[in-house]
Coordinates of C-alpha atoms and ligand atoms in Angstrom, one line a residue:
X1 CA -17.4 -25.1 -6.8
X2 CA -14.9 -24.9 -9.1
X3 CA -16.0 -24.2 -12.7
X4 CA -13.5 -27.3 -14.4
X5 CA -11.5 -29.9 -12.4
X6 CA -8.1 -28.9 -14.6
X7 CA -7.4 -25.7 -16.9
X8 CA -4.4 -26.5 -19.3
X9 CA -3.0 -23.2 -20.9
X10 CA -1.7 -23.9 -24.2
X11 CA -2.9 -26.6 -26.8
X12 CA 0.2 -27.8 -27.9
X13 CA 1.2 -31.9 -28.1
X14 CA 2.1 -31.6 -24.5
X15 CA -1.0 -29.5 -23.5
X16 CA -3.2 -31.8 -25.4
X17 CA -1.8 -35.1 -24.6
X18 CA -2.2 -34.2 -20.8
X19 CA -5.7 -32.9 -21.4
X20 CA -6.9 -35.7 -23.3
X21 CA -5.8 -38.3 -20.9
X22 CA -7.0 -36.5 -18.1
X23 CA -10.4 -36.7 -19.5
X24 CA -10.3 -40.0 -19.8
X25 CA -9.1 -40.1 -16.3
X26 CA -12.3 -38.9 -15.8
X27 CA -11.5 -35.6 -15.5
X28 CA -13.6 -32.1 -16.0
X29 CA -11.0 -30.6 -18.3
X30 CA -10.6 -27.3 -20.4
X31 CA -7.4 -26.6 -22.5
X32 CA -7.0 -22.9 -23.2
X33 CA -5.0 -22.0 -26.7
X34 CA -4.2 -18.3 -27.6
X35 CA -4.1 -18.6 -31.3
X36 CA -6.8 -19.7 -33.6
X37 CA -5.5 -23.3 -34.3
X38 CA -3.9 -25.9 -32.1
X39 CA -1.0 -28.0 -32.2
X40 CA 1.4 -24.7 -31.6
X41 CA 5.0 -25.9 -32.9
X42 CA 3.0 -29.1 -34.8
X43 CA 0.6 -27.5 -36.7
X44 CA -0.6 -26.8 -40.4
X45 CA -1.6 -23.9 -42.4
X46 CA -2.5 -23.0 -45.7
X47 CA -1.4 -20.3 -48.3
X48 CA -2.2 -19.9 -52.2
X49 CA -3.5 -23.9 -51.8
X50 CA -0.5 -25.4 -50.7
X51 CA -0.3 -26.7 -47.2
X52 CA 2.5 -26.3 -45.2
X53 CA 3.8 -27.4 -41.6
X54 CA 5.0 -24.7 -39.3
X55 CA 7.4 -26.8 -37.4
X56 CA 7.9 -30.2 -36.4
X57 CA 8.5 -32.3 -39.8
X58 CA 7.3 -36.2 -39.0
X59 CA 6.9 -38.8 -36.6
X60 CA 9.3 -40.7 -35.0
X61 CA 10.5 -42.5 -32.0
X62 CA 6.7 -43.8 -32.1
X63 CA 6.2 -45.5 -28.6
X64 CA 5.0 -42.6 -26.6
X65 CA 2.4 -41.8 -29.2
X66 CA 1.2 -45.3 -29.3
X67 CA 1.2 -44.9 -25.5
X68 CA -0.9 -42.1 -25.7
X69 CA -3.4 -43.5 -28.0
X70 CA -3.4 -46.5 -26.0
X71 CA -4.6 -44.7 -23.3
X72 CA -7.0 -43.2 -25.1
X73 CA -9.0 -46.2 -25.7
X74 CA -7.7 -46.1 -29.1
X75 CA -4.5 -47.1 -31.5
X76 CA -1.9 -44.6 -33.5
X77 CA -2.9 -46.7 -36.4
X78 CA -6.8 -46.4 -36.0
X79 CA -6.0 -42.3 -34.9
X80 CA -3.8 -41.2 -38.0
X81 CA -3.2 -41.9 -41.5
X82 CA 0.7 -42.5 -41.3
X83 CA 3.2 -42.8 -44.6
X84 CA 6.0 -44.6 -43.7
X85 CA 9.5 -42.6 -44.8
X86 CA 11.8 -44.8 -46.8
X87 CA 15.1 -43.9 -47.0
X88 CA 15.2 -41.7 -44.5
X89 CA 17.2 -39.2 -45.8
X90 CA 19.7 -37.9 -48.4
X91 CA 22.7 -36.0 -47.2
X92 CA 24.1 -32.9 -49.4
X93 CA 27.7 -32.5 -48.3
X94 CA 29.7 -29.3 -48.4
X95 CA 31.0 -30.0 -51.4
X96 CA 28.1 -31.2 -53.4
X97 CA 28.2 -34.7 -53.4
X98 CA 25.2 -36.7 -52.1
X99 CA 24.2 -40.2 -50.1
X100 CA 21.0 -41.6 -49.1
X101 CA 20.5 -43.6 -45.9
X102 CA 17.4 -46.2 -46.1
X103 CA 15.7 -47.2 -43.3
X104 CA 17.4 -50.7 -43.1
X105 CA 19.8 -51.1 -40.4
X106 CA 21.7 -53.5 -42.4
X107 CA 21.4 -51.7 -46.0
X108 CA 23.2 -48.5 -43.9
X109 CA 25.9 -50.3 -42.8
X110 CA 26.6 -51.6 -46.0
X111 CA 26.4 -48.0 -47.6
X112 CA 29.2 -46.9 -44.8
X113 CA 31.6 -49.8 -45.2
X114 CA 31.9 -49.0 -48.8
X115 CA 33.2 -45.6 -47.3
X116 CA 34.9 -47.1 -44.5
X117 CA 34.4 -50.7 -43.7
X118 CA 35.7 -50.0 -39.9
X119 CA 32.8 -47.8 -39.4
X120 CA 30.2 -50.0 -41.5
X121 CA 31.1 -52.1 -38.6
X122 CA 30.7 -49.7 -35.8
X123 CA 27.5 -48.6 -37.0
X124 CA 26.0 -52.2 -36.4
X125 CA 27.7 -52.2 -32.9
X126 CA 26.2 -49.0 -32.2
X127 CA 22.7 -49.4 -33.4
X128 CA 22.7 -52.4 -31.4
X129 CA 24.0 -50.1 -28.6
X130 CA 21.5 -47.6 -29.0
X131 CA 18.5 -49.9 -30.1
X132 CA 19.1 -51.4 -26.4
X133 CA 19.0 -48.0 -25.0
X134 CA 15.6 -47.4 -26.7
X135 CA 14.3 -49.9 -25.6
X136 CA 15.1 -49.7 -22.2
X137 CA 15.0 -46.0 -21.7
X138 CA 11.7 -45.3 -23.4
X139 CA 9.5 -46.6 -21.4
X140 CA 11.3 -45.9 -18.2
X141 CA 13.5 -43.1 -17.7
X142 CA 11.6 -41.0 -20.8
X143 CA 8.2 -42.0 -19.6
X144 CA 9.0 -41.1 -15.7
X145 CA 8.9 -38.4 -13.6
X146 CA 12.2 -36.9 -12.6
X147 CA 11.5 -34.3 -10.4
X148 CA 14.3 -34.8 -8.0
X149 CA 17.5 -37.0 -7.1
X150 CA 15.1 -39.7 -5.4
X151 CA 12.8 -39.7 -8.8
X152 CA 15.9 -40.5 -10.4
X153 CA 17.5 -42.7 -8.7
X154 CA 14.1 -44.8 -8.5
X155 CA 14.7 -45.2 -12.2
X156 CA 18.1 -46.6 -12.2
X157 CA 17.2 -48.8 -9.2
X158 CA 14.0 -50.3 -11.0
X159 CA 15.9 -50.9 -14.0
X160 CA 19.9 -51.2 -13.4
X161 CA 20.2 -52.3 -16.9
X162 CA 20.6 -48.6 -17.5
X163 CA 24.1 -47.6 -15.8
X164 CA 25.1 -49.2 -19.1
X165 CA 24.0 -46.1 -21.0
X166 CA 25.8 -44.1 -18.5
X167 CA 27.9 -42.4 -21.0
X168 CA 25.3 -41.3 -22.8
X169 CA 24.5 -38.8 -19.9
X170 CA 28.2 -38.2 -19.3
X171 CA 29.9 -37.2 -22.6
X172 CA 29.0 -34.9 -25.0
X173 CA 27.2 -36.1 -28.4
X174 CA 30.6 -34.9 -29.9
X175 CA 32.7 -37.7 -27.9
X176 CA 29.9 -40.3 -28.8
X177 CA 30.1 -40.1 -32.5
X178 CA 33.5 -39.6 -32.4
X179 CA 34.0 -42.7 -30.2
X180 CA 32.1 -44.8 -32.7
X181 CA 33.3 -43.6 -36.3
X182 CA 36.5 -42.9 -37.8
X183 CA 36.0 -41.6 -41.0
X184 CA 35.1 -37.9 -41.7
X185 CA 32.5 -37.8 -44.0
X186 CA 30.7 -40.8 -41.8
X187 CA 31.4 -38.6 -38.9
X188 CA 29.6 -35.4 -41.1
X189 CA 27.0 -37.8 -42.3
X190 CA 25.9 -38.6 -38.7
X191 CA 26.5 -35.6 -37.0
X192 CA 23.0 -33.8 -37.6
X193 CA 21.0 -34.5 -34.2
X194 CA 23.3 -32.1 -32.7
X195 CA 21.8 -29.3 -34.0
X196 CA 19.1 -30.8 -34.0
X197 CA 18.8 -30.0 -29.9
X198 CA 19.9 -26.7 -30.8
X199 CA 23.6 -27.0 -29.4
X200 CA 26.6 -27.4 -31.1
X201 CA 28.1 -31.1 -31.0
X202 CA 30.5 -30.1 -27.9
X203 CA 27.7 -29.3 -26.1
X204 CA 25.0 -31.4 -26.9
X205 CA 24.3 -33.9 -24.5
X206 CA 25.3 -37.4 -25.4
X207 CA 21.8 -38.9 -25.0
X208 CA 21.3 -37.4 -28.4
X209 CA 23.1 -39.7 -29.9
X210 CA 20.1 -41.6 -30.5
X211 CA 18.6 -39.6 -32.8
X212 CA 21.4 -40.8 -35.2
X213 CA 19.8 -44.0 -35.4
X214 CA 16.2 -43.2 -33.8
X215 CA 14.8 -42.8 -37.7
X216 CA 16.1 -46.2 -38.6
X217 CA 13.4 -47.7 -36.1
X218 CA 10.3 -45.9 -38.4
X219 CA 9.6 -42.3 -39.6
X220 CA 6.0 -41.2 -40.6
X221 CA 4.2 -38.7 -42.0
X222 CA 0.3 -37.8 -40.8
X223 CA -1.8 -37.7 -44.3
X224 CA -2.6 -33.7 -44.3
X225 CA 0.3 -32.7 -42.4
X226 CA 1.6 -32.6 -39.2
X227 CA -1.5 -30.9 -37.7
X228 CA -3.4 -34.4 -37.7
X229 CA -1.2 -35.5 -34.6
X230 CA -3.0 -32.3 -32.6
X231 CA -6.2 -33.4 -34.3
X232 CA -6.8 -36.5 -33.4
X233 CA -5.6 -35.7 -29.9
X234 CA -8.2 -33.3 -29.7
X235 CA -10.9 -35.7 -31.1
X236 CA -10.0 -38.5 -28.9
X237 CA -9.9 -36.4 -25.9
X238 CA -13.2 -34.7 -26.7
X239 CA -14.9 -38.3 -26.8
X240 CA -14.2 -38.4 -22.9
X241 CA -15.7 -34.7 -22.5
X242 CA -12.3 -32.4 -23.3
X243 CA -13.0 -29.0 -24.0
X244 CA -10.9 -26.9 -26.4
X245 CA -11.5 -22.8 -26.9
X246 CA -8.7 -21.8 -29.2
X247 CA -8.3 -17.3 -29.3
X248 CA -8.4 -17.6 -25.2
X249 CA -5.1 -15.8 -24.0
X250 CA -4.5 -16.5 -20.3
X251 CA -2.8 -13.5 -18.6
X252 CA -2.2 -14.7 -15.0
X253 CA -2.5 -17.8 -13.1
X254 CA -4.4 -17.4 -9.6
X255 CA -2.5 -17.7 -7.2
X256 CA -3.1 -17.6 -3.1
X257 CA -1.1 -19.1 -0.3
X258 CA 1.3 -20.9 -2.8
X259 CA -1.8 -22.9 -4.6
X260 CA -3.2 -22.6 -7.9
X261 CA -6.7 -21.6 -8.3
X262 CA -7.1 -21.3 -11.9
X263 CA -6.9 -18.2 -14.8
X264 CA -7.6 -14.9 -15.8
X265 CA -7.9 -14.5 -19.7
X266 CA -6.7 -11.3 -21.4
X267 CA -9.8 -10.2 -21.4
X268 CA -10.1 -10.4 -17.3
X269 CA -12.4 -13.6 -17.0
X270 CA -11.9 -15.3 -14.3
X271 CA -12.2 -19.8 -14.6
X272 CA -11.5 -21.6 -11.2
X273 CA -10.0 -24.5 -11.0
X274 CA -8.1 -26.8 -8.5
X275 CA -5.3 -28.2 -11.3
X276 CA -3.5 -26.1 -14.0
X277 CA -1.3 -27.5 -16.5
X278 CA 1.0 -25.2 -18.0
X279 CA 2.1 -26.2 -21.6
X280 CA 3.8 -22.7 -22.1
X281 CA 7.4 -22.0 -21.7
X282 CA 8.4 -22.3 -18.2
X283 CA 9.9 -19.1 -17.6
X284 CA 6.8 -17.2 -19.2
X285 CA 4.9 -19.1 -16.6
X286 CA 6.9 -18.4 -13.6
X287 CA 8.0 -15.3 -14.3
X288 CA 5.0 -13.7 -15.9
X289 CA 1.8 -15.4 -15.5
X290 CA 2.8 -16.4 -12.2
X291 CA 4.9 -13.5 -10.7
X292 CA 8.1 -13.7 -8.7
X293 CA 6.1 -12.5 -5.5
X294 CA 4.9 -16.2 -5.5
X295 CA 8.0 -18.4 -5.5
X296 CA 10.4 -18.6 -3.0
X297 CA 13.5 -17.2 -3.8
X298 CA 15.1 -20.2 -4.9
X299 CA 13.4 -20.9 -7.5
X300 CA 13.4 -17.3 -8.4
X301 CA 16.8 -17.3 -8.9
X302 CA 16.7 -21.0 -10.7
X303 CA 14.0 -19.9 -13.4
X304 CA 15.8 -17.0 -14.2
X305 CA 19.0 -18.8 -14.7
X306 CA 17.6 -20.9 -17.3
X307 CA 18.2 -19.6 -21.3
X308 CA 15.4 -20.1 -23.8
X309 CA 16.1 -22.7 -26.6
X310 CA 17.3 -21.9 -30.1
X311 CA 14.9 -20.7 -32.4
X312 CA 14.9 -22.1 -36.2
X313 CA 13.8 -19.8 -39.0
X314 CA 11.9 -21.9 -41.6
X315 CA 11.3 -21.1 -45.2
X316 CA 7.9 -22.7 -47.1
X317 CA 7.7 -23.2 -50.7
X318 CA 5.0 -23.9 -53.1
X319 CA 6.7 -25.1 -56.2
X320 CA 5.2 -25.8 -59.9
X321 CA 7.7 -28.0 -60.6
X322 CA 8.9 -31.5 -59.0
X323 CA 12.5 -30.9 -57.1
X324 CA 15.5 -33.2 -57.7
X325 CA 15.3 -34.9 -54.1
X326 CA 14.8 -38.7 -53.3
X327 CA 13.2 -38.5 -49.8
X328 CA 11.0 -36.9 -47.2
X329 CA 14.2 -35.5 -45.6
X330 CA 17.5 -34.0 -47.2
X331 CA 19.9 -32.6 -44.9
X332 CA 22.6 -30.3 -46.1
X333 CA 25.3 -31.4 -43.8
X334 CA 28.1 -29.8 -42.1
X335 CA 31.4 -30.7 -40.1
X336 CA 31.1 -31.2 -36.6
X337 CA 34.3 -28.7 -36.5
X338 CA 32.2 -26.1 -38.2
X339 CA 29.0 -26.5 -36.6
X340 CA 31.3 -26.1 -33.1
X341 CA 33.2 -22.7 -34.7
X342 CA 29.8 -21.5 -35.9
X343 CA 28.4 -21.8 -32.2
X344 CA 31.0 -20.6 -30.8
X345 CA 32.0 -18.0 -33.2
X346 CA 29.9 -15.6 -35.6
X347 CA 26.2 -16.9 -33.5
X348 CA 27.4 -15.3 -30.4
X349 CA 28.3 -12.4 -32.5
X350 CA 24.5 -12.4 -34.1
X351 CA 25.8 -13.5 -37.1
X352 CA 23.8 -15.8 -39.5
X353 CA 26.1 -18.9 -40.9
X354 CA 28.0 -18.7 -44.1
X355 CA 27.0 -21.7 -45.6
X356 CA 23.4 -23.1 -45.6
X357 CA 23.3 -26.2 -43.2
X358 CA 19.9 -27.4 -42.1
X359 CA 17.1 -29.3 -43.1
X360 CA 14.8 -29.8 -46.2
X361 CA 11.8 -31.6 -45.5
X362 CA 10.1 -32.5 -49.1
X363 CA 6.4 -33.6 -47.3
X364 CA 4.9 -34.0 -51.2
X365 CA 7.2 -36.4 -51.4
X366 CA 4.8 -38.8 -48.8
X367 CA 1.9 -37.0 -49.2
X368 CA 1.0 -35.6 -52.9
X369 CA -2.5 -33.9 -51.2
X370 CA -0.4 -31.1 -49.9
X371 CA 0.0 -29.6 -52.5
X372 CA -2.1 -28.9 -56.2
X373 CA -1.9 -31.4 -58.9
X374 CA 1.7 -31.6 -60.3
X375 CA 3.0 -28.6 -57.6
X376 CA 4.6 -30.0 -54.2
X377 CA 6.3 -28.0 -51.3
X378 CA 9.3 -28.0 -49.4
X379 CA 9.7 -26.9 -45.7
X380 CA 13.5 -25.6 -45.1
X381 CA 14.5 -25.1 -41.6
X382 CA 17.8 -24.1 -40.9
X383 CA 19.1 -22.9 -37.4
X384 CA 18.8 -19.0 -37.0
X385 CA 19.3 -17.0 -33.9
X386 CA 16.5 -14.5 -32.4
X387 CA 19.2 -11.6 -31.6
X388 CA 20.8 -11.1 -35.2
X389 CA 22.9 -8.3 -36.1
X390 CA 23.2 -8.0 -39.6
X391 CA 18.8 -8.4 -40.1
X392 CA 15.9 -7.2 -38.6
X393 CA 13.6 -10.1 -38.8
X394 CA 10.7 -8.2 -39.5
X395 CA 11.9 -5.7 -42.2
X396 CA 14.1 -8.3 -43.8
X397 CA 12.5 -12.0 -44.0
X398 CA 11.6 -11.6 -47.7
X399 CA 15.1 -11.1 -48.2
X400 CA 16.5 -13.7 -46.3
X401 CA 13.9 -16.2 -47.6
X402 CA 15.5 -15.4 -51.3
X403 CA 18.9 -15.4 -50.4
X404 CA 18.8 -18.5 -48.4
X405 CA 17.0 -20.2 -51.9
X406 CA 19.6 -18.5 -53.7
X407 CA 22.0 -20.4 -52.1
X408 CA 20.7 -23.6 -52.2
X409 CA 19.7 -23.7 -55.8
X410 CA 23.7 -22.9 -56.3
X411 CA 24.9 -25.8 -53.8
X412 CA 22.2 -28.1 -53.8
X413 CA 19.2 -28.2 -55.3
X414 CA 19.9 -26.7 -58.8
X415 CA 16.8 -24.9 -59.8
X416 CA 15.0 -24.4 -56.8
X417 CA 15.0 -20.6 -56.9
X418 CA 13.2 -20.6 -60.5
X419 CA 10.1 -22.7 -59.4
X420 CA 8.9 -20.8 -56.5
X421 CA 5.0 -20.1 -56.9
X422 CA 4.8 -19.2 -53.2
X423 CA 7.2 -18.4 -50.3
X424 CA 6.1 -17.9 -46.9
X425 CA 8.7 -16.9 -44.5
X426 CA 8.5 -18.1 -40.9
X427 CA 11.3 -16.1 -38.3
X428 CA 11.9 -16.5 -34.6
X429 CA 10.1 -13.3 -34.3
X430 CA 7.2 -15.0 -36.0
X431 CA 7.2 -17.6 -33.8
X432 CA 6.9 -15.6 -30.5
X433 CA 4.5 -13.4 -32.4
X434 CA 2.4 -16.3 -33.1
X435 CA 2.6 -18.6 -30.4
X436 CA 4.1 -16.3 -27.6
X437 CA 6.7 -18.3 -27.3
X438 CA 10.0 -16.1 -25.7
X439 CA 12.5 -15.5 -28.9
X440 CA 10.8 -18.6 -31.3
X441 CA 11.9 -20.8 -28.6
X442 CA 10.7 -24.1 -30.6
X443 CA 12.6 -26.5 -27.7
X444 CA 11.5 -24.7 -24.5
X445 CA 14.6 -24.3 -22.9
X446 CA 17.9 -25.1 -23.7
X447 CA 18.6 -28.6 -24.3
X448 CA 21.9 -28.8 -22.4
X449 CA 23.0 -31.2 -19.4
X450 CA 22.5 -28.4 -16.8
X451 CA 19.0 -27.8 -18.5
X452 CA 18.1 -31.7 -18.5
X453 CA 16.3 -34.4 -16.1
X454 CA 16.1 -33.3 -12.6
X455 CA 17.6 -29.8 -13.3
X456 CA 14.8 -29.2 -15.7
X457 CA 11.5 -27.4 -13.9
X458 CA 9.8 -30.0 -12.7
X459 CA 6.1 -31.5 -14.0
X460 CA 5.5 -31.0 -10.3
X461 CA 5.5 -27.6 -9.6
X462 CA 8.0 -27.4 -6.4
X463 CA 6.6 -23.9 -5.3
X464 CA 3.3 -23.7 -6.5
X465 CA 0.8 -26.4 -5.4
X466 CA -1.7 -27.6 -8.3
X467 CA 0.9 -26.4 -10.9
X468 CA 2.1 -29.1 -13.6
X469 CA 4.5 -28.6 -16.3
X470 CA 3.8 -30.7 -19.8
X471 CA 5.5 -30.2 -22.8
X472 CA 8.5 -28.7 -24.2
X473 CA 10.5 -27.0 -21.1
X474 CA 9.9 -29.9 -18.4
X475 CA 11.4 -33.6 -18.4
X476 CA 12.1 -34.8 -21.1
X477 CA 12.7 -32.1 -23.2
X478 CA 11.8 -30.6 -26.7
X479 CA 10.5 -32.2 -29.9
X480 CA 7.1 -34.4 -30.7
X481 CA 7.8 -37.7 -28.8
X482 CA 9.6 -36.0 -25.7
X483 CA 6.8 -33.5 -25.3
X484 CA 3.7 -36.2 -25.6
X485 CA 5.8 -38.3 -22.8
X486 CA 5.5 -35.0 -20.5
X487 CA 1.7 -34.8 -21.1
X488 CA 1.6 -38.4 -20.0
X489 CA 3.6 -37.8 -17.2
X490 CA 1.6 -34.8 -16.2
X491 CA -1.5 -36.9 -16.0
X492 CA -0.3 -39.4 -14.2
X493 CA 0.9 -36.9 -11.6
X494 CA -2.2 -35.3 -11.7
X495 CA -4.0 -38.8 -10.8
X496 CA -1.7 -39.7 -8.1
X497 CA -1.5 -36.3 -6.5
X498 CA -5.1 -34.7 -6.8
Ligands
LIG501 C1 10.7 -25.0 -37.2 C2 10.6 -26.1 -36.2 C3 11.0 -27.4 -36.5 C4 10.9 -28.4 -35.6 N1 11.3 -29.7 -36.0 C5 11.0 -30.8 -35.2 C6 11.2 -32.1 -35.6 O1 11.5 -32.4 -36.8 N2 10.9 -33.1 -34.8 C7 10.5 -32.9 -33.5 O2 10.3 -33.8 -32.8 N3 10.3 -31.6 -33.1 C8 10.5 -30.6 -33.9 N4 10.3 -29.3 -33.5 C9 10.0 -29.1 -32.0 C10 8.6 -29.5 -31.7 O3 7.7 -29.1 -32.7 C11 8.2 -28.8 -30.4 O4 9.2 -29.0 -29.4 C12 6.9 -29.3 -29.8 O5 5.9 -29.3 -30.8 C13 6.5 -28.3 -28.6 O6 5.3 -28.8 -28.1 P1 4.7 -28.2 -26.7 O7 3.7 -29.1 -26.3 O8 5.9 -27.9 -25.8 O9 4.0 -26.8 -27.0 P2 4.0 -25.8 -28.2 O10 4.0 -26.4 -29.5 O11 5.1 -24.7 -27.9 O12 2.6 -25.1 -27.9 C14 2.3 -24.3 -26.8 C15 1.0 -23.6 -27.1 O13 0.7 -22.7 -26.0 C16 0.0 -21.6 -26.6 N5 0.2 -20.5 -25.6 C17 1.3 -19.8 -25.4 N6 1.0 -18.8 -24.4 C18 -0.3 -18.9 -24.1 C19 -1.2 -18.2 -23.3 N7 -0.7 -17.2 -22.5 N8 -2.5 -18.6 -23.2 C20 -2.9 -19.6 -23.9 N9 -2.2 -20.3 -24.8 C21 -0.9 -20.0 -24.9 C22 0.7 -21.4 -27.9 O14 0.0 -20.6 -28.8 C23 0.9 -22.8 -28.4 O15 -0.1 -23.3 -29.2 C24 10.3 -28.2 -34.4 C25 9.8 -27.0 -34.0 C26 9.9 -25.9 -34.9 C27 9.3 -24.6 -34.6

């Protein structure tokens, strides 16, 4: 007898989403988690008693997670404490000048027409454009397997309502956004997804064009931080018998005759079982806990070809003082011509970029108990190769942490750098420290076309019977809401299959 009917390695969203629904499925399931605390990319920490995120910033693009719930027996609403984000951001431009962006569709547009009323007008076209796409792709194409050209095609058959997003998987987010808007600084204003998937607009895949206009259907923030999505995961799995041991590394998955028979843990224990879910990255599983003498050499070759996502180095600050920001999210914008050049220029040299573009999140802004009485914190995250040649991680994150607030006390948030009661520094060499996660991958894999849908590793292991894939590097992608569709997807798999 096995000892559990399914052994998910990693307690990430997607690990946990999968596990808790499984349970519920009626399944004997154990999720096994490294570190000490869950949630991996979406979790919360404390320091000097502020309490700060360590990756993912809020919620949105809700409808997997009320999915999820749903299946739980339960409701988002009933599960977390949620702050709703209005506006939904400021933007700093390169030249210091500033704009917010509510959540209203219809207050936007008005905000861009004063800037260019050609473009006010394109915005209401395309988040009418997009809206539709939402609507139609979430729960299909997002919440469906596509682990091959006939999973695929099953989806645009079922729903042919969907060849009219086609360009969206044809162009590049770049050809999008410059399709819709005219004007520059609505072009820079919009332009921030891109990096967002960690590739530079040229290269980013259209579909990512909805996260220009994703936020404008809701943004929340969990009361306590980002760790309450994990959380009440966890709790709602755990009512239908889940079982969570966090400080449990898993070294190998058992393998014979191409099927999985469960783990061995670092510390050589062996637990059996007929289903694993992997919520790791997918070349750490194949390569490493797997081993190459187990897959054919097809898919030898194909995992190996894949490259790790971007990392993104993120900066935490305990402040005495209330900064000069308006919302839950500032982004200190940049040209879509110089987020291309800085791609394609001093990153693959291992250079670190000039100017400071990336994101503050401001989470005492929604949610004063993260902080002491009168003190808040901000969570800066800014795109930052592993490989970089002019700092060793390690020896010189104080350094970087200072210079980067430096910087943005100078150009955008005047006395930022005078405030600071505590910094904690997180680098891509933190996060594959931490969460054993290849170069602070915080996406998986890349995010490109070539990387995307079918051409992804599939939730359904093709080599390895009893192997599923949830979260970050499987269909559909990084970030919160794509990695809680996998874990849905995974358990259904696992029901029809098993
Ligand atoms: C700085 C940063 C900012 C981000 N911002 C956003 C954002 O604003 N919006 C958004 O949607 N997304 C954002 N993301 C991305 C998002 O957080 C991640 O894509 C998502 O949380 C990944 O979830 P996952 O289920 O793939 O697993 P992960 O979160 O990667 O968790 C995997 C878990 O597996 C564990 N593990 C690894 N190896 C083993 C092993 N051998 N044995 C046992 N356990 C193991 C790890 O410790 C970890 O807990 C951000 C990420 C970072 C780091």
């Amino acid at each position: 007898m096995p000892d559990y009917d399914v052994i998910v390695i990693g307690a990430g969203c997607g690990g946990l989403t999968a596990g808790a629904v499984m349970s519920k499925q009626g399944r004997n399931v154990l999720v096994l988690e490294q570190s000490d605390k869950i949630g991996g990319c979406c979790s919360t920490y404390e320091r000097g008693g502020y309490r700060f995120d360590v990756g993912a910033t809020l919620l949105e693009i809700i409808v997997p997670y009320e999915i999820a719930f749903e299946r739980l027996g339960t409701t988002l609403k009933d599960e977390l404490e949620l702050e709703p984000c209005d506006p939904v951001y400021n933007i700093i431009f390169p030249d210091g000048s500033r704009m917010t962006y509510p959540a209203s569709i219809e207050e936007k547009a008005e905000i861009i027409s004063r800037i260019s009323p050609e473009d006010g007008k394109a915005w209401l076209e395309y988040a009418r454009y997009i809206g539709d796409f939402m609507r139609t792709a979430l729960r299909g194409f997002f919440l469906s397997p596509v682990n091959n050209m006939v999973d695929m095609t099953k989806i645009f058959l079922k729903d042919p309502h969907l060849l009219k997003f086609f360009p969206l998987f044809s162009k590049s987010f770049e050809e999008i956004m410059r399709g819709y808007f005219k004007n520059e600084r609505v072009q820079d204003s919009l332009s921030y997804p891109g990096k967002f998937c960690g590739q530079p607009p040229a290269l980013a895949p259209g579909i990512f064009a909805f996260l220009s206009y994703a936020e404008h259907e809701g943004t929340w923030f969990p009361k306590g931080g980002m760790i309450a999505v994990p959380e009440a995961l966890q709790r709602c799995g755990e009512r239908y018998g889940l079982e969570v041991r966090t400080g449990q590394q898993v070294d190998k998955v058992m393998v014979r005759d191409r099927r999985a028979e469960g783990v061995v843990l670092a510390d050589g224990t062996e637990i059996t079982a007929p289903v694993v879910v992997s919520n790791i990255n997918a070349k750490v599983l194949y390569l490493e806990k797997i081993g190459e003498e187990h897959l054919p050499w097809l898919a030898r070759y194909g995992v190996k070809s894949y490259r790790v996502s971007v990392s993104a180095p993120m900066i935490n600050v305990g402040l005495d003082w209330r900064p000069p920001l308006d919302a839950h999210h500032t982004l200190i914008t940049e040209s879509m011509d110089k987020m291309n050049e800085y791609w394609f220029g001093d990153m693959r040299k291992g250079l670190l970029p000039e100017e400071t573009f990336g994101l503050v999140c401001f989470p005492t802004f929604s949610d004063p108990s993260m902080a002491p009485e009168g003190h808040h914190v901000l969570n800066i995250v800014q795109s930052g190769p592993y490989h970089v040649k002019e700092i060793d991680w390690d020896r010189d994150k104080q350094a970087y942490g200072e210079r980067q607030l430096e910087r943005l006390s100078e150009k955008a948030i005047p006395g930022l750098a005078d405030h600071v009661e505590v910094m904690d520094v997180l680098t891509p060499r933190d996060y594959e420290r931490r969460l054993l996660t290849p170069e602070g991958a915080i996406l998986g894999l890349d995010m490109d076309l070539p990387s995307s849908t079918v051409f992804r590793p599939a939730a359904r292991s093709k080599s390895i019977k009893g192997l599923y894939l949830a979260g970050a590097s499987t269909h559909p992608g990084g970030g919160l809401p794509s990695v809680i569709a996998s874990g849905l997807i995974a358990a259904d798999l696992v029901d029809k299959y098993e």
